PDB file of C-alpha atoms in Angstrom:
ATOM      1  CA  MET K 205    -108.249  88.695 -89.481  1.00 46.00           C
ATOM      2  CA  LEU K 206    -105.866  88.792 -92.493  1.00 39.00           C
ATOM      3  CA  ILE K 207    -103.352  91.196 -90.701  1.00 41.00           C
ATOM      4  CA  LEU K 208    -103.503  88.475 -87.668  1.00 39.00           C
ATOM      5  CA  GLU K 209    -103.129  85.502 -89.802  1.00 42.00           C
ATOM      6  CA  PHE K 210    -100.103  87.133 -91.678  1.00 36.00           C
ATOM      7  CA  GLY K 211     -98.808  88.196 -88.030  1.00 41.00           C
ATOM      8  CA  ILE K 212     -98.577  84.470 -87.380  1.00 37.00           C
ATOM      9  CA  PHE K 213     -97.290  83.392 -90.384  1.00 36.00           C
ATOM     10  CA  VAL K 214     -94.466  85.934 -90.195  1.00 36.00           C
ATOM     11  CA  ILE K 215     -93.658  84.649 -86.450  1.00 37.00           C
ATOM     12  CA  TRP K 216     -94.133  80.706 -87.381  1.00 40.00           C
ATOM     13  CA  ASP K 217     -91.191  81.970 -90.289  1.00 41.00           C
ATOM     14  CA  LEU K 218     -88.628  83.686 -88.060  1.00 37.00           C
ATOM     15  CA  SER K 219     -89.098  80.637 -85.533  1.00 42.00           C
ATOM     16  CA  PHE K 220     -88.613  78.247 -88.395  1.00 40.00           C
ATOM     17  CA  VAL K 221     -85.271  80.430 -89.890  1.00 38.00           C
ATOM     18  CA  PHE K 222     -84.103  80.436 -86.223  1.00 38.00           C
ATOM     19  CA  LEU K 223     -84.075  76.866 -85.729  1.00 44.00           C
ATOM     20  CA  ILE K 224     -82.266  76.206 -88.961  1.00 46.00           C
ATOM     21  CA  MET K 225     -79.703  78.467 -87.681  1.00 44.00           C
ATOM     22  CA  GLU K 226     -79.692  76.766 -84.320  1.00 71.00           C
ATOM     23  CA  ASN K 227     -79.184  73.568 -86.389  1.00 80.00           C
ATOM     24  CA  TYR K 228     -76.453  75.013 -88.528  1.00 82.00           C
ATOM     25  CA  ILE K 229     -74.632  75.920 -85.783  1.00 88.00           C
ATOM     26  CA  ILE K 230     -74.709  72.757 -83.840  1.00 89.00           C
ATOM     27  CA  ILE K 231     -73.852  70.899 -86.994  1.00 91.00           C
ATOM     28  CA  LEU K 232     -70.589  73.245 -86.891  1.00 90.00           C
ATOM     29  CA  LEU K 233     -69.999  72.845 -83.554  1.00 92.00           C
ATOM     30  CA  CYS K 234     -70.264  69.183 -83.655  1.00 93.00           C
ATOM     31  CA  ILE K 235     -67.810  68.666 -86.672  1.00 91.00           C
ATOM     32  CA  ALA K 236     -64.984  71.059 -84.575  1.00 88.00           C
ATOM     33  CA  SER K 237     -65.922  68.636 -81.708  1.00 92.00           C
ATOM     34  CA  PHE K 238     -64.604  65.443 -83.718  1.00 94.00           C
ATOM     35  CA  PHE K 239     -61.715  66.965 -84.873  1.00 88.00           C
ATOM     36  CA  ALA K 240     -61.327  68.322 -81.745  1.00 87.00           C
ATOM     37  CA  GLY K 241     -61.736  64.415 -80.152  1.00 90.00           C
ATOM     38  CA  PHE K 242     -59.511  63.238 -82.868  1.00 90.00           C
ATOM     39  CA  VAL K 243     -56.569  65.440 -82.130  1.00 84.00           C
ATOM     40  CA  ASP K 244     -56.540  65.465 -78.778  1.00 83.00           C
ATOM     41  CA  ALA K 245     -56.793  61.890 -78.441  1.00 84.00           C
ATOM     42  CA  ILE K 246     -53.594  61.388 -80.264  1.00 82.00           C
ATOM     43  CA  VAL K 247     -51.375  64.451 -78.346  1.00 73.00           C
ATOM     44  CA  GLY K 248     -54.041  66.898 -76.548  1.00 74.00           C
ATOM     45  CA  GLY K 249     -54.813  70.419 -77.412  1.00 71.00           C
ATOM     46  CA  GLY K 250     -58.462  69.723 -78.759  1.00 78.00           C
ATOM     47  CA  GLY K 251     -59.424  72.653 -77.151  1.00 76.00           C
ATOM     48  CA  LEU K 252     -57.637  74.767 -79.380  1.00 72.00           C
ATOM     49  CA  ILE K 253     -60.193  73.843 -81.974  1.00 77.00           C
ATOM     50  CA  GLN K 254     -63.343  73.643 -80.620  1.00 84.00           C
ATOM     51  CA  THR K 255     -62.801  76.588 -78.165  1.00 78.00           C
ATOM     52  CA  PRO K 256     -62.298  79.190 -80.833  1.00 75.00           C
ATOM     53  CA  VAL K 257     -65.064  77.529 -83.367  1.00 80.00           C
ATOM     54  CA  ALA K 258     -67.516  77.834 -80.417  1.00 84.00           C
ATOM     55  CA  LEU K 259     -66.422  81.524 -79.445  1.00 78.00           C
ATOM     56  CA  ILE K 260     -67.408  82.851 -82.923  1.00 77.00           C
ATOM     57  CA  LEU K 261     -70.552  80.701 -83.112  1.00 84.00           C
ATOM     58  CA  LEU K 262     -71.746  81.837 -79.850  1.00 85.00           C
ATOM     59  CA  PRO K 263     -70.831  85.399 -79.584  1.00 81.00           C
ATOM     60  CA  ASN K 264     -73.779  86.422 -77.256  1.00 83.00           C
ATOM     61  CA  VAL K 265     -73.217  83.923 -75.139  1.00 83.00           C
ATOM     62  CA  ALA K 266     -70.735  83.896 -71.914  1.00 79.00           C
ATOM     63  CA  VAL K 267     -67.474  82.832 -72.211  1.00 76.00           C
ATOM     64  CA  SER K 268     -68.007  81.426 -68.848  1.00 76.00           C
ATOM     65  CA  SER K 269     -71.050  79.255 -70.077  1.00 84.00           C
ATOM     66  CA  ILE K 270     -69.092  78.318 -73.586  1.00 85.00           C
ATOM     67  CA  ILE K 271     -65.985  76.913 -71.491  1.00 83.00           C
ATOM     68  CA  GLY K 272     -68.382  75.222 -69.197  1.00 86.00           C
ATOM     69  CA  SER K 273     -69.875  73.414 -71.852  1.00 91.00           C
ATOM     70  CA  LEU K 274     -67.072  72.626 -74.173  1.00 91.00           C
ATOM     71  CA  LYS K 275     -65.652  70.642 -70.764  1.00 91.00           C
ATOM     72  CA  ILE K 276     -68.424  67.924 -71.319  1.00 94.00           C
ATOM     73  CA  PRO K 277     -67.390  66.871 -74.966  1.00 94.00           C
ATOM     74  CA  ALA K 278     -63.790  67.131 -73.932  1.00 91.00           C
ATOM     75  CA  PHE K 279     -64.858  64.385 -71.173  1.00 93.00           C
ATOM     76  CA  SER K 280     -66.151  62.315 -73.370  1.00 93.00           C
ATOM     77  CA  GLY K 281     -63.804  62.290 -76.002  1.00 90.00           C
ATOM     78  CA  THR K 282     -60.963  61.878 -73.524  1.00 89.00           C
ATOM     79  CA  SER K 283     -62.660  58.870 -71.878  1.00 91.00           C
ATOM     80  CA  PHE K 284     -63.317  56.830 -75.090  1.00 88.00           C
ATOM     81  CA  ALA K 285     -59.575  57.976 -76.046  1.00 88.00           C
ATOM     82  CA  ALA K 286     -58.678  56.637 -72.447  1.00 88.00           C
ATOM     83  CA  ARG K 287     -60.616  53.400 -72.833  1.00 88.00           C
ATOM     84  CA  GLN K 288     -58.395  52.538 -76.128  1.00 86.00           C
ATOM     85  CA  TYR K 289     -55.168  53.037 -74.470  1.00 87.00           C
ATOM     86  CA  LEU K 290     -56.114  51.301 -71.576  1.00 88.00           C
ATOM     87  CA  LYS K 291     -56.029  48.133 -73.901  1.00 85.00           C
ATOM     88  CA  LYS K 292     -52.735  48.229 -75.176  1.00 84.00           C
ATOM     89  CA  VAL K 293     -50.404  50.290 -72.952  1.00 86.00           C
ATOM     90  CA  ASP K 294     -49.230  49.605 -69.404  1.00 84.00           C
ATOM     91  CA  MET K 295     -50.518  52.409 -66.303  1.00 86.00           C
ATOM     92  CA  ASN K 296     -48.791  53.116 -63.331  1.00 84.00           C
ATOM     93  CA  TRP K 297     -52.350  53.374 -61.339  1.00 89.00           C
ATOM     94  CA  LYS K 298     -50.932  54.299 -57.831  1.00 89.00           C
ATOM     95  CA  LEU K 299     -49.288  57.358 -59.591  1.00 90.00           C
ATOM     96  CA  LEU K 300     -52.022  58.088 -61.465  1.00 91.00           C
ATOM     97  CA  PHE K 301     -54.944  57.893 -58.679  1.00 93.00           C
ATOM     98  CA  ILE K 302     -52.715  60.046 -56.316  1.00 94.00           C
ATOM     99  CA  MET K 303     -52.146  62.760 -59.784  1.00 94.00           C
ATOM    100  CA  ALA K 304     -56.248  62.215 -60.767  1.00 93.00           C
ATOM    101  CA  VAL K 305     -56.931  63.614 -57.074  1.00 95.00           C
ATOM    102  CA  VAL K 306     -54.784  66.215 -57.219  1.00 96.00           C
ATOM    103  CA  SER K 307     -55.466  67.480 -60.433  1.00 95.00           C
ATOM    104  CA  PHE K 308     -59.405  67.334 -59.677  1.00 95.00           C
ATOM    105  CA  CYS K 309     -59.001  69.590 -56.903  1.00 95.00           C
ATOM    106  CA  SER K 310     -56.519  72.076 -58.755  1.00 95.00           C
ATOM    107  CA  ALA K 311     -58.864  72.491 -61.775  1.00 93.00           C
ATOM    108  CA  PHE K 312     -61.924  72.691 -59.751  1.00 93.00           C
ATOM    109  CA  LEU K 313     -60.064  75.801 -58.072  1.00 93.00           C
ATOM    110  CA  GLY K 314     -58.770  77.167 -61.306  1.00 88.00           C
ATOM    111  CA  SER K 315     -62.378  76.875 -62.842  1.00 87.00           C
ATOM    112  CA  GLN K 316     -63.625  78.698 -59.617  1.00 88.00           C
ATOM    113  CA  VAL K 317     -61.046  81.663 -60.293  1.00 85.00           C
ATOM    114  CA  LEU K 318     -61.876  82.116 -63.504  1.00 77.00           C
ATOM    115  CA  THR K 319     -65.591  83.240 -62.733  1.00 77.00           C
ATOM    116  CA  THR K 320     -63.924  85.862 -60.702  1.00 78.00           C
ATOM    117  CA  VAL K 321     -61.251  87.307 -62.641  1.00 71.00           C
ATOM    118  CA  SER K 322     -59.776  87.448 -66.262  1.00 65.00           C
ATOM    119  CA  ASN K 323     -56.713  85.235 -67.876  1.00 57.00           C
ATOM    120  CA  ASP K 324     -55.818  87.168 -70.284  1.00 61.00           C
ATOM    121  CA  PHE K 325     -52.672  88.244 -68.408  1.00 60.00           C
ATOM    122  CA  MET K 326     -51.626  84.621 -68.727  1.00 56.00           C
ATOM    123  CA  LYS K 327     -51.310  84.516 -72.798  1.00 59.00           C
ATOM    124  CA  PRO K 328     -47.809  86.662 -73.205  1.00 67.00           C
ATOM    125  CA  LEU K 329     -46.418  84.070 -70.760  1.00 61.00           C
ATOM    126  CA  LEU K 330     -47.494  80.919 -72.595  1.00 59.00           C
ATOM    127  CA  LEU K 331     -46.215  82.710 -75.759  1.00 64.00           C
ATOM    128  CA  ILE K 332     -42.772  82.285 -74.829  1.00 69.00           C
ATOM    129  CA  VAL K 333     -43.061  78.947 -73.256  1.00 63.00           C
ATOM    130  CA  LEU K 334     -44.901  77.198 -76.489  1.00 62.00           C
ATOM    131  CA  ILE K 335     -42.023  78.696 -78.299  1.00 70.00           C
ATOM    132  CA  LEU K 336     -39.068  77.051 -76.165  1.00 67.00           C
ATOM    133  CA  ILE K 337     -41.385  73.683 -76.268  1.00 62.00           C
ATOM    134  CA  ALA K 338     -41.461  73.958 -80.373  1.00 63.00           C
ATOM    135  CA  ILE K 339     -37.388  74.466 -80.370  1.00 67.00           C
ATOM    136  CA  TYR K 340     -36.755  72.072 -77.876  1.00 61.00           C
ATOM    137  CA  THR K 341     -39.185  69.147 -79.933  1.00 58.00           C
ATOM    138  CA  PHE K 342     -37.940  70.015 -83.143  1.00 63.00           C
ATOM    139  CA  THR K 343     -34.150  70.130 -82.008  1.00 64.00           C
ATOM    140  CA  LYS K 344     -34.043  66.998 -80.034  1.00 58.00           C
ATOM    141  CA  LYS K 345     -34.768  64.472 -82.565  1.00 52.00           C
ATOM    142  CA  GLY K 346     -34.887  61.560 -79.652  1.00 50.00           C
ATOM    143  CA  PHE K 347     -37.175  63.483 -77.566  1.00 46.00           C
ATOM    144  CA  GLY K 348     -39.827  61.348 -76.626  1.00 43.00           C
ATOM    145  CA  GLU K 349     -38.862  57.762 -78.289  1.00 50.00           C
ATOM    146  CA  HIS K 350     -37.808  55.934 -75.411  1.00 47.00           C
ATOM    147  CA  GLN K 351     -38.386  55.558 -71.738  1.00 56.00           C
ATOM    148  CA  GLU K 352     -35.830  57.578 -69.597  1.00 58.00           C
ATOM    149  CA  ARG K 353     -36.352  57.087 -65.962  1.00 63.00           C
ATOM    150  CA  ASN K 354     -33.270  58.141 -64.024  1.00 66.00           C
ATOM    151  CA  PHE K 355     -34.847  59.178 -60.841  1.00 66.00           C
ATOM    152  CA  SER K 356     -36.263  57.529 -57.270  1.00 76.00           C
ATOM    153  CA  SER K 357     -39.739  56.525 -56.972  1.00 80.00           C
ATOM    154  CA  LYS K 358     -39.847  59.377 -54.540  1.00 86.00           C
ATOM    155  CA  LYS K 359     -38.606  61.830 -56.925  1.00 88.00           C
ATOM    156  CA  GLN K 360     -41.081  60.982 -59.285  1.00 88.00           C
ATOM    157  CA  LEU K 361     -44.143  61.442 -56.847  1.00 91.00           C
ATOM    158  CA  VAL K 362     -42.893  64.805 -56.256  1.00 93.00           C
ATOM    159  CA  LEU K 363     -42.429  65.943 -59.681  1.00 93.00           C
ATOM    160  CA  ALA K 364     -46.040  64.206 -60.553  1.00 93.00           C
ATOM    161  CA  LEU K 365     -47.803  66.396 -57.756  1.00 94.00           C
ATOM    162  CA  LEU K 366     -46.261  69.387 -58.724  1.00 95.00           C
ATOM    163  CA  ILE K 367     -47.403  68.737 -62.618  1.00 94.00           C
ATOM    164  CA  SER K 368     -51.052  68.188 -61.253  1.00 94.00           C
ATOM    165  CA  VAL K 369     -50.930  70.900 -59.366  1.00 95.00           C
ATOM    166  CA  VAL K 370     -49.693  73.602 -62.096  1.00 92.00           C
ATOM    167  CA  ILE K 371     -51.441  71.959 -64.850  1.00 92.00           C
ATOM    168  CA  GLY K 372     -54.598  71.054 -62.917  1.00 93.00           C
ATOM    169  CA  PHE K 373     -54.972  74.672 -62.326  1.00 92.00           C
ATOM    170  CA  TYR K 374     -54.220  75.535 -65.694  1.00 87.00           C
ATOM    171  CA  ASP K 375     -56.794  73.467 -67.319  1.00 87.00           C
ATOM    172  CA  GLY K 376     -59.591  74.842 -64.842  1.00 86.00           C
ATOM    173  CA  PHE K 377     -58.460  78.685 -65.531  1.00 82.00           C
ATOM    174  CA  ILE K 378     -57.703  78.779 -68.988  1.00 76.00           C
ATOM    175  CA  GLY K 379     -57.966  75.287 -70.835  1.00 74.00           C
ATOM    176  CA  PRO K 380     -56.948  74.575 -74.481  1.00 70.00           C
ATOM    177  CA  GLY K 381     -53.923  73.016 -74.908  1.00 73.00           C
ATOM    178  CA  THR K 382     -54.295  71.209 -71.449  1.00 83.00           C
ATOM    179  CA  GLY K 383     -53.436  67.526 -72.959  1.00 81.00           C
ATOM    180  CA  SER K 384     -50.589  68.784 -75.061  1.00 78.00           C
ATOM    181  CA  PHE K 385     -48.893  70.130 -71.809  1.00 84.00           C
ATOM    182  CA  LEU K 386     -49.453  66.981 -70.020  1.00 90.00           C
ATOM    183  CA  VAL K 387     -47.912  64.956 -72.767  1.00 85.00           C
ATOM    184  CA  LEU K 388     -45.137  66.901 -72.441  1.00 84.00           C
ATOM    185  CA  ALA K 389     -44.595  66.781 -68.718  1.00 89.00           C
ATOM    186  CA  PHE K 390     -44.744  63.023 -68.893  1.00 90.00           C
ATOM    187  CA  VAL K 391     -42.282  63.371 -71.679  1.00 85.00           C
ATOM    188  CA  SER K 392     -39.771  65.840 -70.439  1.00 82.00           C
ATOM    189  CA  VAL K 393     -40.080  65.676 -66.444  1.00 85.00           C
ATOM    190  CA  LEU K 394     -41.276  62.017 -65.838  1.00 87.00           C
ATOM    191  CA  GLY K 395     -39.359  60.480 -68.724  1.00 85.00           C
ATOM    192  CA  PHE K 396     -42.008  58.474 -70.504  1.00 86.00           C
ATOM    193  CA  ASP K 397     -42.042  57.893 -74.286  1.00 83.00           C
ATOM    194  CA  PHE K 398     -44.773  59.493 -76.254  1.00 82.00           C
ATOM    195  CA  LEU K 399     -47.336  56.684 -76.178  1.00 84.00           C
ATOM    196  CA  HIS K 400     -47.067  56.141 -72.622  1.00 86.00           C
ATOM    197  CA  ALA K 401     -46.908  59.519 -72.315  1.00 87.00           C
ATOM    198  CA  SER K 402     -50.540  60.197 -74.145  1.00 84.00           C
ATOM    199  CA  ALA K 403     -51.871  57.440 -72.553  1.00 88.00           C
ATOM    200  CA  ASN K 404     -51.149  58.614 -69.144  1.00 91.00           C
ATOM    201  CA  ALA K 405     -52.046  62.023 -70.012  1.00 89.00           C
ATOM    202  CA  LYS K 406     -55.694  61.110 -70.725  1.00 89.00           C
ATOM    203  CA  MET K 407     -56.348  59.500 -67.521  1.00 91.00           C
ATOM    204  CA  VAL K 408     -55.062  62.715 -65.742  1.00 93.00           C
ATOM    205  CA  ASN K 409     -57.195  64.745 -68.405  1.00 92.00           C
ATOM    206  CA  LEU K 410     -59.758  62.929 -67.294  1.00 93.00           C
ATOM    207  CA  ALA K 411     -59.635  64.173 -63.974  1.00 94.00           C
ATOM    208  CA  THR K 412     -59.115  67.841 -64.582  1.00 93.00           C
ATOM    209  CA  ASN K 413     -61.953  67.994 -66.828  1.00 91.00           C
ATOM    210  CA  PHE K 414     -64.272  66.334 -64.515  1.00 93.00           C
ATOM    211  CA  GLY K 415     -62.927  68.943 -61.774  1.00 92.00           C
ATOM    212  CA  SER K 416     -64.052  71.885 -63.721  1.00 90.00           C
ATOM    213  CA  ILE K 417     -67.098  70.224 -64.928  1.00 92.00           C
ATOM    214  CA  CYS K 418     -67.954  70.109 -60.960  1.00 93.00           C
ATOM    215  CA  LEU K 419     -67.360  73.375 -60.730  1.00 89.00           C
ATOM    216  CA  PHE K 420     -69.446  74.773 -63.819  1.00 89.00           C
ATOM    217  CA  VAL K 421     -72.478  72.710 -62.925  1.00 91.00           C
ATOM    218  CA  LEU K 422     -72.754  73.780 -59.537  1.00 91.00           C
ATOM    219  CA  LYS K 423     -72.589  77.362 -61.084  1.00 87.00           C
ATOM    220  CA  GLY K 424     -75.269  76.604 -63.807  1.00 88.00           C
ATOM    221  CA  LYS K 425     -72.941  77.447 -66.710  1.00 85.00           C
ATOM    222  CA  ILE K 426     -73.378  74.277 -68.940  1.00 90.00           C
ATOM    223  CA  ILE K 427     -75.632  74.724 -71.945  1.00 90.00           C
ATOM    224  CA  TRP K 428     -76.748  71.163 -72.547  1.00 92.00           C
ATOM    225  CA  ALA K 429     -78.471  71.259 -75.701  1.00 89.00           C
ATOM    226  CA  ILE K 430     -74.964  71.802 -77.225  1.00 91.00           C
ATOM    227  CA  ALA K 431     -72.979  69.990 -74.609  1.00 92.00           C
ATOM    228  CA  ILE K 432     -74.502  66.598 -75.366  1.00 93.00           C
ATOM    229  CA  PRO K 433     -74.280  66.361 -79.337  1.00 93.00           C
ATOM    230  CA  MET K 434     -70.703  67.467 -79.371  1.00 95.00           C
ATOM    231  CA  ALA K 435     -69.657  64.884 -76.587  1.00 95.00           C
ATOM    232  CA  ILE K 436     -71.070  62.323 -78.947  1.00 95.00           C
ATOM    233  CA  CYS K 437     -69.223  63.635 -81.764  1.00 95.00           C
ATOM    234  CA  ASN K 438     -66.067  64.052 -79.516  1.00 94.00           C
ATOM    235  CA  ALA K 439     -66.141  60.712 -78.501  1.00 94.00           C
ATOM    236  CA  LEU K 440     -66.100  59.480 -81.809  1.00 95.00           C
ATOM    237  CA  GLY K 441     -63.101  61.377 -82.954  1.00 92.00           C
ATOM    238  CA  GLY K 442     -61.179  60.414 -79.538  1.00 91.00           C
ATOM    239  CA  PHE K 443     -61.785  56.775 -80.249  1.00 92.00           C
ATOM    240  CA  LEU K 444     -60.463  56.955 -83.911  1.00 92.00           C
ATOM    241  CA  GLY K 445     -57.355  59.218 -82.688  1.00 88.00           C
ATOM    242  CA  ALA K 446     -56.321  56.807 -79.989  1.00 89.00           C
ATOM    243  CA  LYS K 447     -56.626  54.078 -82.313  1.00 89.00           C
ATOM    244  CA  LEU K 448     -54.499  55.566 -84.863  1.00 88.00           C
ATOM    245  CA  ALA K 449     -51.812  56.720 -82.293  1.00 84.00           C
ATOM    246  CA  ILE K 450     -51.457  53.415 -80.711  1.00 85.00           C
ATOM    247  CA  LYS K 451     -51.161  51.682 -84.384  1.00 86.00           C
ATOM    248  CA  LYS K 452     -48.671  54.197 -85.491  1.00 82.00           C
ATOM    249  CA  GLY K 453     -46.503  54.587 -82.713  1.00 77.00           C
ATOM    250  CA  ASN K 454     -43.870  56.863 -80.840  1.00 70.00           C
ATOM    251  CA  GLY K 455     -42.488  59.012 -84.067  1.00 74.00           C
ATOM    252  CA  PHE K 456     -45.757  59.395 -85.557  1.00 74.00           C
ATOM    253  CA  ILE K 457     -47.030  61.161 -81.967  1.00 73.00           C
ATOM    254  CA  ARG K 458     -43.904  63.198 -81.648  1.00 71.00           C
ATOM    255  CA  ILE K 459     -45.058  64.718 -85.216  1.00 76.00           C
ATOM    256  CA  PHE K 460     -48.293  65.193 -84.452  1.00 75.00           C
ATOM    257  CA  PHE K 461     -47.135  67.059 -81.167  1.00 71.00           C
ATOM    258  CA  LEU K 462     -44.971  69.408 -82.774  1.00 73.00           C
ATOM    259  CA  ILE K 463     -47.364  70.145 -85.060  1.00 77.00           C
ATOM    260  CA  VAL K 464     -50.407  70.653 -82.233  1.00 71.00           C
ATOM    261  CA  VAL K 465     -47.555  72.729 -80.304  1.00 69.00           C
ATOM    262  CA  VAL K 466     -46.904  75.081 -83.573  1.00 74.00           C
ATOM    263  CA  GLY K 467     -50.842  75.643 -83.809  1.00 72.00           C
ATOM    264  CA  THR K 468     -51.132  76.192 -80.089  1.00 67.00           C
ATOM    265  CA  LEU K 469     -48.643  78.898 -80.653  1.00 69.00           C
ATOM    266  CA  ILE K 470     -50.054  80.354 -83.402  1.00 76.00           C
ATOM    267  CA  ARG K 471     -53.340  80.722 -81.439  1.00 67.00           C
ATOM    268  CA  PHE K 472     -51.928  82.791 -78.486  1.00 66.00           C
ATOM    269  CA  GLY K 473     -49.671  84.753 -80.795  1.00 72.00           C
ATOM    270  CA  TYR K 474     -52.910  85.805 -82.436  1.00 72.00           C
ATOM    271  CA  ASP K 475     -54.867  86.398 -79.054  1.00 68.00           C
ATOM    272  CA  VAL K 476     -51.424  88.373 -77.537  1.00 65.00           C
ATOM    273  CA  PHE K 477     -50.886  90.737 -80.527  1.00 73.00           C
ATOM    274  CA  ASN K 478     -54.416  91.360 -81.488  1.00 71.00           C
ATOM    275  CA  ASP K 479     -55.462  92.431 -77.825  1.00 59.00           C
TER     276      ASP K 479
END
């Protein structure tokens, strides 16, 4: 009888410790998600914060389940950030609708491909691209300070479709840094200033996240016990980040963008040289 009681006590004690560890992990994930939402709302790249943290804290969970679960807080934070931008920044709704539809389909396809093949071969290429982006943004002081559209509506549509296909697929297939790449595309390709680029990028990013979410839900890859609390924290970070970006304007967003690009560069560089 004593042995039985002792055994029950040990089992209960281990369960209690495990519960504490689970709560501890969720708290850390939520903190990372808050900062990810804050950064992502300003210039994108929030996935560079919460993705590596989740991979470290959940070493026994399948990578596809982690990536799928993180799409929920990413969508939540982007939604709240987009809502703040909508109050203050003009949007090209016709263009955004087309981009959203195309990027949704492209992200869905990218996530489908991710479930069947590895994406590691992309990292060296991305490392080179990020170095060029960092140099260009740093040396061109007026980059993204003003809107510059020197092409027809037809050409703008073609360029927007190309951006939607490429970056949409990237978000579904790899993920981290998508918001930053969208901001860069809106500034350098479509001629937006940083504030309008950040605002419009959020709308497209919502579509890419939703495309991936649909695929991962169908595949049963989302861990809701992690995704929901992280989504709440990411939304709060997105809300505050968007308000700060709107208040500070283009100069602040440009500097923040450069910081995030350098951070992305370091992250991919570490991945490439430590494989």
